[in-house]
Amino acid sequence: AQPTRPVPRSARSAHRAPQGGPSEITRLLNAAAAARAQLGVQVAEAEAALAQREAEHAAAEADVRVLEATEADLRSAVTMARSRLGQIEATIPGLAAAWDAAAAAASEKTTRVGYPLARGRAPKDDAVRAWSALVDATGMRDEAVEALRVGELDLELAGTRVADGRQAAASAAEELEQRRHALDGLRRQLEAAGSAATTGGFATRSLTTEGSDPPTPSALALSDVPPEYLDLYRLHAARCPGLSWTVLAAIGFIESSHGRSAAPGVHAGANFAGAMGPMQFLGPTWDAYGVDGNEDGARDVYQPSDAVAGAANYLCASGAGRLATLAGAIWDYNHADWYVAAVIQLAAAYGGTAFAEPGPPATVAQLLANPNLTLSPGARADLVAGRADPRLTELLGVLAAHHRITVSVIKTGHSQFVAGTTRVSNHFDGRGVDISEVDGAPVDTSNAMALELSLAILTTDSAMRPDEFGSPWPELSRFPGGFSDDDHADHLHLGWTAASQAPTATAR
């Protein structure tokens, strides 16, 4: 959720976009690692909380089953009590009639004779027995009525308890589903952070539209972002010149999984911090920056178009339209370094790399004729003779579509073994290539375009990414296959292992 007061410039200075130096690489890699660690902790905590809620839900369901069984027993008892009461009440009219008859007979005999008969059953005794039977039946009826009343009260109470239990179980199930969804979101966020491979702010094509067209959605974006939200991010990012839709999309995922979260505050009400809507605005911030995105005459923080437009408005006011102040604007949105790193990583992943849309592989003839590709005589001969691995030629075609590069060696001119070892180099089998210049400048730590190209290669699709990557930047050794040493201080080395061989960074 956003702060309600502006952040001093001094507080934003530590979040400026990277300038391309090794120290900045280290800072971003460390921030990205911290972000992933934080996400890992959140995932572990969410898993533990989910397990606890699953146990509580199971206990609630078990309680409901016990209460339902008790209710069923009481309902059966009430039915039996009603039946017994009916049976007793059915006997009372007959007993009353017998009493009336016995009493009348006893009175008649007394009147005629004046005393009971000496022999046989006296009418008076019959009357006494009839009266006693009627009294007993009446008493049993009263007891049956009271038992039925108590049973019905117990049944009503049991019904209330069952209803309460069912409500508790339903609430537990709803919370359980919310926590499962939140955990799924955290897991996908962690996966996205890993797939972004700590690209940080170097993939500028994904983070800003300054002087360039908006980035094309990557495969991750197309699979993860609902189409209606993708359209909203792309539409409302245009409200802020220079702001990439990928930044809005990254924030939208972290805040509400693009509106898919059922957590409190996303679709109604507010969460524990008071944040509301799919972009999680605090009330004062929404009052200041909310936008009627769908032009229906109302600013509704829960309406996706309004919320995304408001987020673009708020980010823009904080400086998100410029790469130099983008990180500070993200920090304004949520005061946390891990949040800044996570948004930048996911935005880079949503926009893909510089090579997200490589097109069909270039043929050798096209490579030889490409003005962006300068080849040494030996490298040209290797291409002509078909000595270069198809993966190598495919990536060369992609690189030359975005940069001017100079290839110093493929196979010819390189030793059979890796320097100082007896390991056969990938160059020897045509699976290695060395790039000595990028965009007209020698490869070294001062060549910012060589650094950007390196990061693009290291974060491109795994099917195209080389198994080993040597460069002048030791910081890039954190990427899979990355390494740096004195022998690679003046060029980029790209190598691929044989198809049946496990990838390694040593067979160069």
PDB file of N, CA and C in Angstrom, residues 414-427 483 485-488 491 506-508:
ATOM      1  N   HIS A 414      41.504 -21.122 -32.679  1.00  0.00           N
ATOM      2  CA  HIS A 414      41.411 -21.409 -31.247  1.00  0.00           C
ATOM      3  C   HIS A 414      42.085 -22.745 -30.967  1.00  0.00           C
ATOM      4  N   SER A 415      42.714 -22.867 -29.829  1.00  0.00           N
ATOM      5  CA  SER A 415      43.384 -24.123 -29.472  1.00  0.00           C
ATOM      6  C   SER A 415      42.372 -25.232 -29.228  1.00  0.00           C
ATOM      7  N   GLN A 416      42.856 -26.470 -29.311  1.00  0.00           N
ATOM      8  CA  GLN A 416      41.960 -27.601 -29.084  1.00  0.00           C
ATOM      9  C   GLN A 416      41.511 -27.672 -27.637  1.00  0.00           C
ATOM     10  N   PHE A 417      42.404 -27.263 -26.734  1.00  0.00           N
ATOM     11  CA  PHE A 417      42.121 -27.405 -25.306  1.00  0.00           C
ATOM     12  C   PHE A 417      41.898 -26.049 -24.657  1.00  0.00           C
ATOM     13  N   VAL A 418      41.131 -26.074 -23.557  1.00  0.00           N
ATOM     14  CA  VAL A 418      40.983 -24.873 -22.744  1.00  0.00           C
ATOM     15  C   VAL A 418      42.346 -24.524 -22.182  1.00  0.00           C
ATOM     16  N   ALA A 419      42.694 -23.245 -22.229  1.00  0.00           N
ATOM     17  CA  ALA A 419      44.036 -22.798 -21.820  1.00  0.00           C
ATOM     18  C   ALA A 419      44.406 -23.356 -20.445  1.00  0.00           C
ATOM     19  N   GLY A 420      45.607 -23.979 -20.383  1.00  0.00           N
ATOM     20  CA  GLY A 420      46.129 -24.492 -19.126  1.00  0.00           C
ATOM     21  C   GLY A 420      45.521 -25.792 -18.666  1.00  0.00           C
ATOM     22  N   THR A 421      44.721 -26.453 -19.518  1.00  0.00           N
ATOM     23  CA  THR A 421      44.069 -27.711 -19.125  1.00  0.00           C
ATOM     24  C   THR A 421      44.178 -28.716 -20.268  1.00  0.00           C
ATOM     25  N   THR A 422      43.675 -29.906 -20.008  1.00  0.00           N
ATOM     26  CA  THR A 422      43.585 -30.922 -21.062  1.00  0.00           C
ATOM     27  C   THR A 422      42.138 -31.148 -21.479  1.00  0.00           C
ATOM     28  N   ARG A 423      41.256 -30.220 -21.124  1.00  0.00           N
ATOM     29  CA  ARG A 423      39.853 -30.322 -21.510  1.00  0.00           C
ATOM     30  C   ARG A 423      39.680 -29.795 -22.923  1.00  0.00           C
ATOM     31  N   VAL A 424      38.927 -30.512 -23.716  1.00  0.00           N
ATOM     32  CA  VAL A 424      38.674 -30.085 -25.086  1.00  0.00           C
ATOM     33  C   VAL A 424      37.716 -28.897 -25.057  1.00  0.00           C
ATOM     34  N   SER A 425      38.082 -27.839 -25.751  1.00  0.00           N
ATOM     35  CA  SER A 425      37.261 -26.634 -25.785  1.00  0.00           C
ATOM     36  C   SER A 425      36.046 -26.837 -26.682  1.00  0.00           C
ATOM     37  N   ASN A 426      34.958 -26.170 -26.353  1.00  0.00           N
ATOM     38  CA  ASN A 426      33.783 -26.195 -27.217  1.00  0.00           C
ATOM     39  C   ASN A 426      34.076 -25.552 -28.573  1.00  0.00           C
ATOM     40  N   HIS A 427      35.058 -24.662 -28.613  1.00  0.00           N
ATOM     41  CA  HIS A 427      35.458 -24.058 -29.893  1.00  0.00           C
ATOM     42  C   HIS A 427      35.909 -25.148 -30.882  1.00  0.00           C
ATOM     43  N   PHE A 483      30.961 -17.033 -16.069  1.00  0.00           N
ATOM     44  CA  PHE A 483      32.283 -17.047 -15.437  1.00  0.00           C
ATOM     45  C   PHE A 483      33.081 -15.849 -15.936  1.00  0.00           C
ATOM     46  N   ASP A 485      37.408 -14.433 -15.983  1.00  0.00           N
ATOM     47  CA  ASP A 485      38.807 -14.572 -15.589  1.00  0.00           C
ATOM     48  C   ASP A 485      39.636 -13.661 -16.486  1.00  0.00           C
ATOM     49  N   ASP A 486      40.952 -13.650 -16.280  1.00  0.00           N
ATOM     50  CA  ASP A 486      41.824 -12.750 -17.036  1.00  0.00           C
ATOM     51  C   ASP A 486      41.762 -13.035 -18.535  1.00  0.00           C
ATOM     52  N   ASP A 487      41.564 -14.297 -18.907  1.00  0.00           N
ATOM     53  CA  ASP A 487      41.538 -14.644 -20.327  1.00  0.00           C
ATOM     54  C   ASP A 487      40.298 -14.087 -21.034  1.00  0.00           C
ATOM     55  N   HIS A 488      39.273 -13.692 -20.265  1.00  0.00           N
ATOM     56  CA  HIS A 488      38.038 -13.207 -20.867  1.00  0.00           C
ATOM     57  C   HIS A 488      37.750 -11.755 -20.485  1.00  0.00           C
ATOM     58  N   HIS A 491      36.690  -9.955 -24.142  1.00  0.00           N
ATOM     59  CA  HIS A 491      35.724 -10.489 -25.101  1.00  0.00           C
ATOM     60  C   HIS A 491      34.622 -11.253 -24.364  1.00  0.00           C
ATOM     61  N   THR A 506      32.903 -25.131 -17.595  1.00  0.00           N
ATOM     62  CA  THR A 506      34.350 -25.370 -17.582  1.00  0.00           C
ATOM     63  C   THR A 506      34.885 -25.809 -18.953  1.00  0.00           C
ATOM     64  N   ALA A 507      34.005 -26.321 -19.828  1.00  0.00           N
ATOM     65  CA  ALA A 507      34.495 -26.846 -21.114  1.00  0.00           C
ATOM     66  C   ALA A 507      34.516 -25.759 -22.157  1.00  0.00           C
ATOM     67  N   ARG A 508      35.302 -24.704 -21.920  1.00  0.00           N
ATOM     68  CA  ARG A 508      35.300 -23.547 -22.802  1.00  0.00           C
ATOM     69  C   ARG A 508      36.556 -23.471 -23.641  1.00  0.00           C
TER      70      ARG A 508
END
